[in-house]
Structure formats: C-alpha cells, structure tokens
CSV table of C-alpha atoms in Angstrom, one decimal:
chain,number,residue,atom,x,y,z
A,1,MET,CA,22.6,-40.4,20.6
A,2,LEU,CA,22.7,-36.1,18.7
A,3,LYS,CA,23.9,-35.1,15.7
A,4,LYS,CA,24.9,-32.4,15.2
A,5,SER,CA,24.0,-30.6,11.8
A,6,VAL,CA,25.7,-27.5,10.1
A,7,VAL,CA,23.5,-24.6,8.6
A,8,PHE,CA,24.3,-22.8,6.0
A,9,THR,CA,22.9,-19.9,5.7
A,10,GLU,CA,23.0,-17.1,2.2
A,11,LYS,CA,25.4,-14.5,2.4
A,12,ALA,CA,23.0,-11.6,3.3
A,13,LYS,CA,23.6,-9.2,0.3
A,14,GLU,CA,23.7,-5.6,0.3
A,15,LYS,CA,20.5,-3.1,0.5
A,16,ASN,CA,20.1,-0.7,-2.0
A,17,LEU,CA,18.4,1.8,0.2
A,18,LYS,CA,18.4,4.2,-2.9
A,19,LYS,CA,17.3,1.8,-5.0
A,20,GLU,CA,14.8,0.1,-2.9
A,21,LEU,CA,13.2,3.5,-2.3
A,22,LEU,CA,12.3,4.8,-6.3
A,23,THR,CA,11.0,1.1,-6.8
A,24,GLY,CA,8.6,1.2,-3.9
A,25,LEU,CA,7.7,5.1,-5.4
A,26,VAL,CA,7.2,3.8,-8.8
A,27,SER,CA,4.9,0.8,-7.7
A,28,SER,CA,3.0,3.1,-5.8
A,29,ASN,CA,2.1,5.7,-8.3
A,30,ALA,CA,1.8,3.2,-11.0
A,31,PHE,CA,-0.7,1.3,-8.8
A,32,THR,CA,-2.5,4.7,-7.9
A,33,LEU,CA,-2.5,5.9,-11.4
A,34,ALA,CA,-3.9,2.0,-12.4
A,35,ILE,CA,-6.9,2.8,-9.9
A,36,VAL,CA,-7.5,6.6,-10.9
A,37,ALA,CA,-8.0,5.0,-14.5
A,38,LEU,CA,-10.0,2.2,-13.9
A,39,ILE,CA,-12.2,5.3,-11.8
A,40,HIS,CA,-11.9,7.6,-14.6
A,41,PHE,CA,-13.0,4.9,-17.4
A,42,ASN,CA,-15.9,3.6,-15.4
A,43,VAL,CA,-14.6,0.3,-14.5
A,44,LEU,CA,-14.2,1.4,-11.3
A,45,ASP,CA,-17.8,3.4,-8.8
A,46,THR,CA,-16.8,5.1,-6.2
A,47,PRO,CA,-18.6,4.9,-3.1
A,48,ASP,CA,-21.3,8.1,-2.6
A,49,LEU,CA,-19.3,8.1,1.0
A,50,PHE,CA,-20.8,12.2,2.1
A,51,SER,CA,-23.2,12.0,-0.6
A,52,SER,CA,-26.5,12.4,2.4
A,53,LYS,CA,-27.5,15.7,2.5
A,54,GLN,CA,-27.7,15.4,6.8
A,55,SER,CA,-24.1,17.1,7.7
A,56,ILE,CA,-21.7,14.6,9.7
A,57,ASP,CA,-20.6,17.1,12.8
A,58,LEU,CA,-17.5,15.2,13.7
A,59,PHE,CA,-16.2,17.7,16.0
A,60,GLY,CA,-19.1,16.5,18.6
A,61,ALA,CA,-18.5,13.3,18.8
A,62,LEU,CA,-15.2,15.0,20.3
A,63,PRO,CA,-14.4,15.2,24.4
C-alpha cells in the first residue's frame, strides 16, 4: 500500500542581485584588509616563494 505525501516548499524568495553583489564585494574586501593587517603586524608570515637567487625561466617550460 502506497501513501501519497504532499511536500510543501517555501515560496521562492526574490533575489536582489545588487544587494548580493555589494555584500560579496564588501565581505571580500574586509577579508583582504584583515589578511593585509595581520601580515603588516607580523602575525602572519609571508612565504619566500621567489627568494632564491636562481631565476626561474617560465618560458623555458612552454612548448
């Protein structure tokens, strides 16, 4: 015996694209500023990726 069930879903909320873009822009800038501040006050260390004296030839690896 199968029972039929009714699934009620919420009505789709209207999306405000301008508000979402602004919120994303503000939050990403706040995150970037927080990371820069932590690096500035020596809480975070930056890696020495290109500190070796040997230069890296990126074009030599390309065909």
